[in-house]
Amino acid sequence: MKFPITLTVNGVPHSIDLDDPRVTLLDLLRERLHLTGTKKGCDRGQCGACTVILDGRRINSCLTLAVSHDGADVLTIEGVASGNELHPMQAAFIAHDGLQCGFCTPGQIMSAIGLVMEGHAGDDPERVREGMSGNLCRCGAYAGITEAVLEAQRKMANPDKPDLAKPDHVKERAA
Amino acid sequence: MKNFEYVRPATISEAVAAAAEPGAAYLAGGTNLLDLMKGGIVRPNRLVDISHLPGLDRIERLPDGGTRIGALVRNADLAHDGEFAKSYPAIAEALLSGASGQLRNAATVGGNLLQRTRCGYFYDPASACNKREPGTGCDARGGENRLHAVLGWSEACIATHPSDFCVPLAALDAVVEIEGRTGRREVTVEALHRLPGDTPEQENVLLPGELIVAVRLPKEARTFSHHARYLKVRERTSFAFAVVSAAVGLRIEQGTIWDARLALGGVAPKPWRAHAAEKIVEGCVPDAATFRRAAEAALADARPCGDNAFKIELAKRIIVRALTLAISETAERVAALPGSPFAPVAGALHAS
Amino acid sequence: MPPEISLTPVPAHARHGSNIGQPLTRRDGVLKVTGAARYAADNHPPGMLHAVLAVSTIARGRVSFLDVEAAKAHPGVVEVMTPANRPRLAEDPDAKLHPFMFRLELLQNDEVRYANQAIAVVIAQTLEAATEGVALLAPKYETQPARVGLDASESFVPAAVGVGNPSAMHRGDVEAGLAAAARRIDATYETPMQYHNPMEPHAIVAAWDGDALSVDTPSQGLAMAQGRIAGLFGISPENIHIRSPFLGGGFGSKGLISGPQLLGILAARLVGKPVKLVLRREHLYGPVGHRSASRQRLRIGADGEGLLTAIDHRAKVASSTFDDFFEPAADASHTLYASPAIATSHEAVRLDTGTPLFMRAPGEATGSIALESAIDEMADACGMDPLAFRLKNYADVEPISGKPFSSKALRECYARGAEHFGWSKRPLAPRQLRDENGLLIGWGMGTATFPALMFAAEARAVVRGDGSGVMETGAHDMGQGAWTAFAQIAADALGLDLDRMEFKAGTSDLPDAGIAGGSAHTATAGMAIHNAGAAVIAKLADLATNDQRSPLFGAGNAGVIARDGRLFRRDDETRSDSYADILGRAGLAQVEARGKGAADPAAQSSYAMHAHGAVFAEVKVDSDLGQIRVTRLVGAFAAGRVINPRMVRSQIFGGMIWGMSFALHEQAIMDKRSGRTLNANFAEYQVPVNADVPSMEALMIEEHDPHVNALGIKGVGEIGITGSAGAIANAVWHATGVRVRRFPIGLDDLVMPRSH
């Protein structure tokens, strides 16, 4: 049985003829669309490495079925930068060394962007820490992560550029 | 994961019909169901995807002063609804103390009511578990049961109910609206979940195919908004299930507690309403001795099921603490660390 | 005669144009924040199939039945690999030719020796099909009782602990020291089984082309992995190409290629197609190593002045029934505190678990939390401030060996850390401090130490005709910042700007960089890079000083300095020659050289070499509810030369968070009857989350060590755990007056304190 769905991923529409209803959004992205920036750390919603923004909300892509999201809009780590210009959250993670091995980093960044979009943490470090607690980092980069989110949050608050998926960019070279 | 038939009904009645078949399961947020399916703990033949059913994602103020929450409202949306959080602060705090931002964005109100236990033996398909496989026994008995139930457990099952959300719902006499093949019926949250007895696999009173469509808070529930708390003890500061939790709502006038609502989480196979404790504090001027008496009453029937006697004392202390905290006027905003004893609170008693 | 080469005048970071010591951001940062960094499981060669492990649910016995037909009948399943059809190996997976060769479960038979051992591999067109195929195997077993827990079998004295350390060591007469003591502590501490749990589960993508093998897999030791594969499959190492540009964390669990990774290679061989095998999170609890549980008894004596008279540290640890790795927990007492008598010893049991392995600070972390707790208990018994007590017993020479330290700025660490923390305001007695909300506050400290090790590594340096450079070594970046720190060393070694130099690492066809472990990678591979650079610059200098057309002609005795792509005459910097011109005139497209990094045996026999630190912790405790939060952690560390302060800070923070996790959070919970881990996940195997880490500070104390290696590097990967775990445990005591000796400290320990 086929399950035809359409998904917009990072602004690009995809028509997918899903052959298996068991495919999670995470496995669809990684194994079928080959968007491997989104990581699988636990596959059970317990680590946050698979965080993407689905229809404007950060979620664990490992715990949702692709077939259930016909017509949805997905933003992944690959769609956050604008060309060679990094998103302020990405730049802040580098500047504050909010990463070590980098495996949790795409999930951390997507979660952080989602957190800022939700607007409940503001510039309160304690609320940022709480709001980022769904993203484990075994290397222990939490101090840098919190600093990065606070800094990027200030940059993203610029009202002239309300599109948080492509907000004001800082000068950083992409590889 | 076993392959399954994927069905997406257009209406509630279609959903109910589709889910009445043996081996069918409802899929909403999926945060618990997919976890269980990946672990091989449940292996449904059919998933009835209700996440697109219209009309179940609304929070409505009812003419009688109550509030009706659609079953598909996301945990995060409910907790951050300004009017809701102001009226039912303990519920908002409980929601925000649970899981992670990502999970709260996906998990639904209806699904949360039906969350399964985190018992490690339930989650291990190779272990004996009467809840997962009736009649096989309970390996948690005599096993690693430091976090298991101290109230309401049976020889057949000592697992606890993991929900935070259900605890204040039980305290506030919330009602669950259920749609089934024979129409709509209602039960209180307190009556929704069953104690295990000899049939721990029957966790609630829902019949096959019955669908929770809404949760309703009666008009009295908002009268506790000025003195309400959810307090949760856990093993790390965030993103952890409750070891023990308590939801409290008090109606205080002129220094006297006229009405009290109290329920516990993490101690029993269901959210545990502490009626006896409520009776003790009602009509009293708040003081530590009364609160301790109430706590003793709430845990009067408690007994350890293994290596977990500490939970009885812990539950008593969390009751005293939650009652004490609730005397103070509810904060304007849920604390930065929801439910945490580390959330700074004026007027807290720490008389240890 | 080669001219004198001066590449990194000491101190190198004072030199104009130096890269060493600069807080550069990660060179791989952009790749990592954009999702472009490619980890093993991100690869998809054409025609690739998915493989999933089937693992045993029993801890001991044999597999009596697998429903292979049911699995193969599932749509999409291509093959099931079992002992019956597993491709032949050239070497017995149970062979052990040297201590670093660990026995593996590669489906050699139907025996089960621990829970979560691989018993089959299902290979399918899709991940979903392979995963369900595993479920359909529905194995049956002949089960024997599991032996788990430190009391489950006869104990014995292991022949060696750690990597060839003696099981027991002593200096002086401990019993006499204890008998003479005015105060004695006799306490037993318990630590749990822990799992590395890197965020990236072990993964492999393997593709065969005849007898040539291409592998994407995370590795902390590429050459060793290559050698192991070569031996098992009977093929030449040159035929094996391993790519491991990024590890999603390793912490020791990726030091040696594991059984499941090799099963991925076998699966690819069986089906004749590329195969991807990724461990599920629960599969990490068994076949890829863990930290043994320990029970440690410490007997300490002190005289009336608070001077130690004896330290006796005895540890009981566990290994598997079929292989040897013994956590050298008691060895933590060898180096820190001056005592006329020190004895350390180990006993062990064999259990039905996977073989334990190096896990970040193996032995040091485990022993440190017990030793630092015991020292704190003794300070209290003596009525002394814990810092004063440590200073009183400060070791000016290594206590167990009597050797001088190559360098030891621990006094400065104590002083700077204490000052920064505000330690002098600490009340001596517990339960004296509360915050504005009435929560108890406790302050505790611990001493950190970790040996400054070096293994062996090689690097290759090239200077090209256009004056640019290449530095190559098969180094491993598991998050410590190898891509950046090694590039910094390489740029200085080559006398080039970072932008004029290409640094290559992370593949097995490059020179052997040794192993990323023992906190020794930066020192070892860094020295190889340093020496390779020196050697290639020597060749350039040789060309220039012998070339009449060069401004440097005849400067062989004066010597040259390499900088910014030019060689300068040491005694007259107005005379210089560019690399490009030197090579151009010589008609050479490039010049290359190799360099090695290794320990200096003479220095090692003369000096004790360790990094040191002091960690100060503040906890807030709600003792009614048993809740603990570490509100402040300040660490001051002296670890020789710092290559990149930004990355060192992150490494130290990470170690300190591991210390927090050791003291308060992580433990495997195993059912004693079945031998299965009940919390083989990230929800109940709890590691700290962001909210657990409100405030951390790391101070790096300047330390110049001329003996460890020419660069003065000691390493920072593991030291952060030591000291931190004990500091937090001691802070909990200071807050509550309750001394918890079983870790992690649980809320039940405070709600209903055990009597000791």
Tab-separated table of C-alpha atoms in Angstrom, chain C residues 416-710:
chain	number	residue	atom	x	y	z
C	416	ARG	CA	43.144	30.817	42.684
C	417	GLY	CA	40.137	28.515	42.801
C	418	ALA	CA	39.494	29.169	46.470
C	419	GLU	CA	39.790	32.895	46.025
C	420	HIS	CA	37.491	32.934	43.038
C	421	PHE	CA	34.945	30.790	44.831
C	422	GLY	CA	35.107	32.683	48.097
C	423	TRP	CA	36.109	29.579	50.015
C	424	SER	CA	37.518	31.502	52.972
C	425	LYS	CA	33.974	32.333	54.074
C	426	ARG	CA	33.089	28.662	54.441
C	427	PRO	CA	31.915	27.705	57.924
C	428	LEU	CA	33.683	24.608	59.180
C	429	ALA	CA	30.603	22.793	60.411
C	430	PRO	CA	27.851	21.483	58.137
C	431	ARG	CA	24.287	22.845	57.950
C	432	GLN	CA	25.362	26.429	58.571
C	433	LEU	CA	24.397	28.087	55.312
C	434	ARG	CA	20.949	28.770	53.915
C	435	ASP	CA	19.688	30.808	51.011
C	436	GLU	CA	16.952	33.431	51.125
C	437	ASN	CA	14.309	30.741	50.663
C	438	GLY	CA	15.641	28.566	53.423
C	439	LEU	CA	17.370	25.992	51.249
C	440	LEU	CA	20.518	24.523	52.737
C	441	ILE	CA	23.755	25.515	51.039
C	442	GLY	CA	26.906	23.449	51.134
C	443	TRP	CA	30.419	24.110	49.924
C	444	GLY	CA	32.753	21.293	49.103
C	445	MET	CA	36.012	20.801	47.291
C	446	GLY	CA	38.059	18.123	45.659
C	447	THR	CA	41.483	17.793	44.129
C	448	ALA	CA	41.722	16.842	40.486
C	449	THR	CA	44.545	14.907	38.936
C	450	PHE	CA	45.198	12.945	35.805
C	451	PRO	CA	48.428	11.528	34.414
C	452	ALA	CA	50.125	13.328	31.532
C	453	LEU	CA	50.441	10.423	29.128
C	454	MET	CA	51.861	10.062	25.663
C	455	PHE	CA	51.436	7.218	23.229
C	456	ALA	CA	52.869	7.057	19.711
C	457	ALA	CA	51.854	8.984	16.607
C	458	GLU	CA	53.154	10.003	13.254
C	459	ALA	CA	52.473	12.935	10.943
C	460	ARG	CA	53.450	13.969	7.447
C	461	ALA	CA	54.196	17.536	6.482
C	462	VAL	CA	54.324	18.943	2.988
C	463	VAL	CA	55.302	22.371	1.717
C	464	ARG	CA	54.064	22.880	-1.818
C	465	GLY	CA	55.591	24.842	-4.652
C	466	ASP	CA	53.196	27.745	-4.135
C	467	GLY	CA	54.378	28.069	-0.562
C	468	SER	CA	51.283	26.550	1.008
C	469	GLY	CA	51.449	23.603	3.346
C	470	VAL	CA	49.740	20.356	4.170
C	471	MET	CA	49.815	18.521	7.458
C	472	GLU	CA	48.419	15.021	7.654
C	473	THR	CA	47.795	12.661	10.508
C	474	GLY	CA	44.980	10.228	11.103
C	475	ALA	CA	43.822	12.132	14.176
C	476	HIS	CA	40.363	11.846	15.695
C	477	ASP	CA	37.964	14.623	16.588
C	478	MET	CA	35.437	13.345	19.078
C	479	GLY	CA	34.525	16.833	20.210
C	480	GLN	CA	37.719	17.843	21.935
C	481	GLY	CA	38.618	20.144	19.055
C	482	ALA	CA	41.279	18.143	17.203
C	483	TRP	CA	40.448	19.780	13.875
C	484	THR	CA	41.263	23.135	15.390
C	485	ALA	CA	44.012	22.482	17.931
C	486	PHE	CA	46.072	20.304	15.613
C	487	ALA	CA	45.716	22.837	12.835
C	488	GLN	CA	47.027	25.483	15.208
C	489	ILE	CA	50.031	23.350	16.103
C	490	ALA	CA	50.554	22.513	12.441
C	491	ALA	CA	50.429	26.131	11.331
C	492	ASP	CA	53.089	27.049	13.855
C	493	ALA	CA	55.127	23.989	12.945
C	494	LEU	CA	55.044	24.947	9.285
C	495	GLY	CA	55.527	28.653	9.889
C	496	LEU	CA	52.357	29.395	7.944
C	497	ASP	CA	49.102	31.199	8.490
C	498	LEU	CA	46.222	28.797	9.143
C	499	ASP	CA	44.684	29.875	5.828
C	500	ARG	CA	47.800	28.874	3.933
C	501	MET	CA	47.754	25.392	5.293
C	502	GLU	CA	45.573	22.367	4.861
C	503	PHE	CA	45.150	19.994	7.788
C	504	LYS	CA	44.017	16.475	6.989
C	505	ALA	CA	42.835	14.000	9.601
C	506	GLY	CA	40.204	11.414	10.353
C	507	THR	CA	40.961	8.731	7.766
C	508	SER	CA	42.992	5.555	7.990
C	509	ASP	CA	45.144	6.242	4.931
C	510	LEU	CA	46.933	9.043	6.772
C	511	PRO	CA	49.895	8.488	9.094
C	512	ASP	CA	48.929	6.720	12.317
C	513	ALA	CA	47.942	9.313	14.916
C	514	GLY	CA	47.653	6.725	17.653
C	515	ILE	CA	44.616	6.681	19.854
C	516	ALA	CA	42.450	9.540	21.070
C	517	GLY	CA	42.422	8.452	24.673
C	518	GLY	CA	44.192	8.840	27.963
C	519	SER	CA	43.972	12.621	27.477
C	520	ALA	CA	47.111	12.110	25.406
C	521	HIS	CA	46.001	12.788	21.863
C	522	THR	CA	46.868	16.470	21.709
C	523	ALA	CA	50.294	15.849	23.212
C	524	THR	CA	51.105	12.780	21.148
C	525	ALA	CA	49.768	13.679	17.737
C	526	GLY	CA	50.639	17.306	18.441
C	527	MET	CA	54.283	16.360	18.886
C	528	ALA	CA	54.187	14.304	15.686
C	529	ILE	CA	52.866	17.365	13.867
C	530	HIS	CA	55.433	19.596	15.536
C	531	ASN	CA	58.256	17.257	14.543
C	532	ALA	CA	56.990	16.721	11.011
C	533	GLY	CA	56.847	20.480	10.584
C	534	ALA	CA	60.347	20.836	11.970
C	535	ALA	CA	61.623	18.204	9.584
C	536	VAL	CA	60.095	19.747	6.489
C	537	ILE	CA	61.310	23.210	7.459
C	538	ALA	CA	64.764	21.673	7.932
C	539	LYS	CA	64.653	20.492	4.339
C	540	LEU	CA	63.619	23.943	3.143
C	541	ALA	CA	66.371	25.523	5.175
C	542	ASP	CA	68.856	23.101	3.777
C	543	LEU	CA	67.830	24.038	0.260
C	544	ALA	CA	67.974	27.769	0.950
C	545	THR	CA	71.203	27.969	2.881
C	546	ASN	CA	72.979	25.935	0.220
C	547	ASP	CA	71.578	27.933	-2.686
C	548	GLN	CA	73.794	30.816	-3.774
C	549	ARG	CA	70.780	32.609	-5.198
C	550	SER	CA	69.034	32.673	-1.840
C	551	PRO	CA	69.352	35.603	0.565
C	552	LEU	CA	69.901	32.904	3.152
C	553	PHE	CA	72.915	31.387	1.439
C	554	GLY	CA	75.544	30.569	4.002
C	555	ALA	CA	73.263	31.062	6.987
C	556	GLY	CA	73.540	27.435	8.008
C	557	ASN	CA	75.448	28.215	11.159
C	558	ALA	CA	73.450	31.314	12.025
C	559	GLY	CA	70.198	29.388	11.741
C	560	VAL	CA	66.830	30.401	10.340
C	561	ILE	CA	63.377	31.033	11.702
C	562	ALA	CA	60.218	29.965	9.850
C	563	ARG	CA	57.357	32.448	9.855
C	564	ASP	CA	54.551	33.509	7.530
C	565	GLY	CA	55.718	31.245	4.730
C	566	ARG	CA	59.278	32.533	4.788
C	567	LEU	CA	62.567	31.599	6.353
C	568	PHE	CA	64.373	34.453	8.115
C	569	ARG	CA	68.043	34.569	8.995
C	570	ARG	CA	68.039	34.348	12.789
C	571	ASP	CA	70.712	37.032	13.302
C	572	ASP	CA	69.455	39.320	10.531
C	573	GLU	CA	65.747	39.251	9.882
C	574	THR	CA	66.067	41.637	6.937
C	575	ARG	CA	67.342	38.622	5.017
C	576	SER	CA	64.606	36.147	4.183
C	577	ASP	CA	63.389	33.825	1.484
C	578	SER	CA	59.883	32.575	0.766
C	579	TYR	CA	59.037	28.871	0.698
C	580	ALA	CA	57.771	29.285	-2.860
C	581	ASP	CA	60.991	30.870	-4.056
C	582	ILE	CA	63.133	28.257	-2.329
C	583	LEU	CA	61.222	25.421	-3.983
C	584	GLY	CA	60.949	27.237	-7.311
C	585	ARG	CA	64.671	27.717	-7.610
C	586	ALA	CA	65.248	24.108	-6.602
C	587	GLY	CA	62.795	23.015	-9.284
C	588	LEU	CA	60.771	21.074	-6.726
C	589	ALA	CA	56.986	20.771	-6.816
C	590	GLN	CA	56.968	20.128	-3.078
C	591	VAL	CA	59.041	18.965	-0.191
C	592	GLU	CA	57.801	16.617	2.488
C	593	ALA	CA	58.887	15.044	5.752
C	594	ARG	CA	57.545	12.913	8.554
C	595	GLY	CA	57.652	13.362	12.279
C	596	LYS	CA	56.880	11.224	15.281
C	597	GLY	CA	55.401	11.902	18.674
C	598	ALA	CA	56.201	9.617	21.567
C	599	ALA	CA	56.989	9.694	25.228
C	600	ASP	CA	60.557	10.354	26.256
C	601	PRO	CA	61.498	7.302	28.355
C	602	ALA	CA	64.299	9.147	30.121
C	603	ALA	CA	61.999	11.931	31.284
C	604	GLN	CA	59.336	9.421	32.256
C	605	SER	CA	61.676	7.472	34.471
C	606	SER	CA	62.907	10.637	36.144
C	607	TYR	CA	59.652	12.475	36.714
C	608	ALA	CA	56.072	11.916	37.777
C	609	MET	CA	53.915	13.636	35.183
C	610	HIS	CA	50.412	14.721	36.032
C	611	ALA	CA	47.944	17.498	35.419
C	612	HIS	CA	46.288	18.905	38.524
C	613	GLY	CA	43.349	20.973	39.554
C	614	ALA	CA	41.110	22.071	42.382
C	615	VAL	CA	37.338	22.049	42.117
C	616	PHE	CA	35.009	23.981	44.389
C	617	ALA	CA	31.306	23.192	44.415
C	618	GLU	CA	28.259	24.871	45.852
C	619	VAL	CA	25.079	22.888	46.183
C	620	LYS	CA	21.644	23.875	47.319
C	621	VAL	CA	19.715	21.154	49.049
C	622	ASP	CA	16.092	20.843	49.936
C	623	SER	CA	16.711	18.207	52.543
C	624	ASP	CA	12.997	17.656	53.261
C	625	LEU	CA	12.442	16.606	49.693
C	626	GLY	CA	15.908	15.248	48.970
C	627	GLN	CA	16.497	17.604	46.068
C	628	ILE	CA	20.036	18.699	45.236
C	629	ARG	CA	21.145	21.310	42.729
C	630	VAL	CA	24.728	22.217	41.954
C	631	THR	CA	24.470	25.980	41.832
C	632	ARG	CA	28.150	26.762	41.285
C	633	LEU	CA	31.197	24.867	40.105
C	634	VAL	CA	34.568	26.564	39.982
C	635	GLY	CA	37.571	24.631	38.778
C	636	ALA	CA	41.161	25.782	38.581
C	637	PHE	CA	43.402	23.562	36.509
C	638	ALA	CA	47.076	23.374	35.679
C	639	ALA	CA	47.607	21.189	32.658
C	640	GLY	CA	50.699	22.539	30.972
C	641	ARG	CA	50.468	24.327	27.658
C	642	VAL	CA	46.993	25.274	26.454
C	643	ILE	CA	46.688	25.090	22.672
C	644	ASN	CA	43.223	26.642	22.454
C	645	PRO	CA	41.693	28.172	25.583
C	646	ARG	CA	38.171	28.196	24.143
C	647	MET	CA	38.214	24.480	23.495
C	648	VAL	CA	40.008	23.711	26.732
C	649	ARG	CA	37.305	25.517	28.650
C	650	SER	CA	34.696	23.349	26.940
C	651	GLN	CA	36.637	20.171	27.665
C	652	ILE	CA	37.023	21.084	31.311
C	653	PHE	CA	33.339	22.010	31.624
C	654	GLY	CA	32.396	18.715	30.049
C	655	GLY	CA	34.552	16.833	32.508
C	656	MET	CA	33.100	18.747	35.449
C	657	ILE	CA	29.572	17.914	34.267
C	658	TRP	CA	30.607	14.273	34.107
C	659	GLY	CA	31.772	14.675	37.697
C	660	MET	CA	28.346	16.058	38.583
C	661	SER	CA	26.724	13.157	36.804
C	662	PHE	CA	28.947	10.710	38.697
C	663	ALA	CA	28.052	12.233	42.036
C	664	LEU	CA	24.341	12.819	41.505
C	665	HIS	CA	22.891	11.245	38.405
C	666	GLU	CA	24.036	8.375	36.325
C	667	GLN	CA	23.841	4.674	37.088
C	668	ALA	CA	22.760	1.555	35.299
C	669	ILE	CA	19.971	-0.260	37.076
C	670	MET	CA	20.238	-3.966	36.492
C	671	ASP	CA	17.797	-6.654	37.450
C	672	LYS	CA	19.823	-9.017	39.597
C	673	ARG	CA	17.838	-12.042	38.442
C	674	SER	CA	17.877	-11.523	34.700
C	675	GLY	CA	21.062	-9.476	34.300
C	676	ARG	CA	19.180	-7.073	32.051
C	677	THR	CA	19.597	-3.336	32.366
C	678	LEU	CA	16.225	-1.805	33.144
C	679	ASN	CA	17.129	1.749	32.257
C	680	ALA	CA	18.919	1.195	28.944
C	681	ASN	CA	17.627	4.510	27.637
C	682	PHE	CA	18.084	8.245	28.084
C	683	ALA	CA	14.966	8.792	30.182
C	684	GLU	CA	15.922	6.745	33.208
C	685	TYR	CA	19.704	6.491	32.728
C	686	GLN	CA	19.909	10.090	33.730
C	687	VAL	CA	22.712	12.349	32.676
C	688	PRO	CA	22.596	16.054	33.521
C	689	VAL	CA	20.347	18.285	31.451
C	690	ASN	CA	20.897	21.961	30.804
C	691	ALA	CA	18.867	22.956	33.880
C	692	ASP	CA	21.282	21.001	36.053
C	693	VAL	CA	24.118	23.307	35.088
C	694	PRO	CA	23.428	26.856	36.260
C	695	SER	CA	26.958	28.156	36.661
C	696	MET	CA	30.397	26.880	35.754
C	697	GLU	CA	33.769	28.539	35.703
C	698	ALA	CA	37.152	27.182	34.717
C	699	LEU	CA	40.421	28.946	35.468
C	700	MET	CA	43.490	27.767	33.628
C	701	ILE	CA	46.610	28.191	35.688
C	702	GLU	CA	49.798	28.959	33.782
C	703	GLU	CA	52.121	26.018	33.904
C	704	HIS	CA	55.341	25.502	32.007
C	705	ASP	CA	56.489	21.924	31.878
C	706	PRO	CA	59.794	21.344	30.065
C	707	HIS	CA	59.732	17.571	30.637
C	708	VAL	CA	56.409	16.181	29.405
C	709	ASN	CA	57.146	17.023	25.768
C	710	ALA	CA	58.621	19.856	23.755
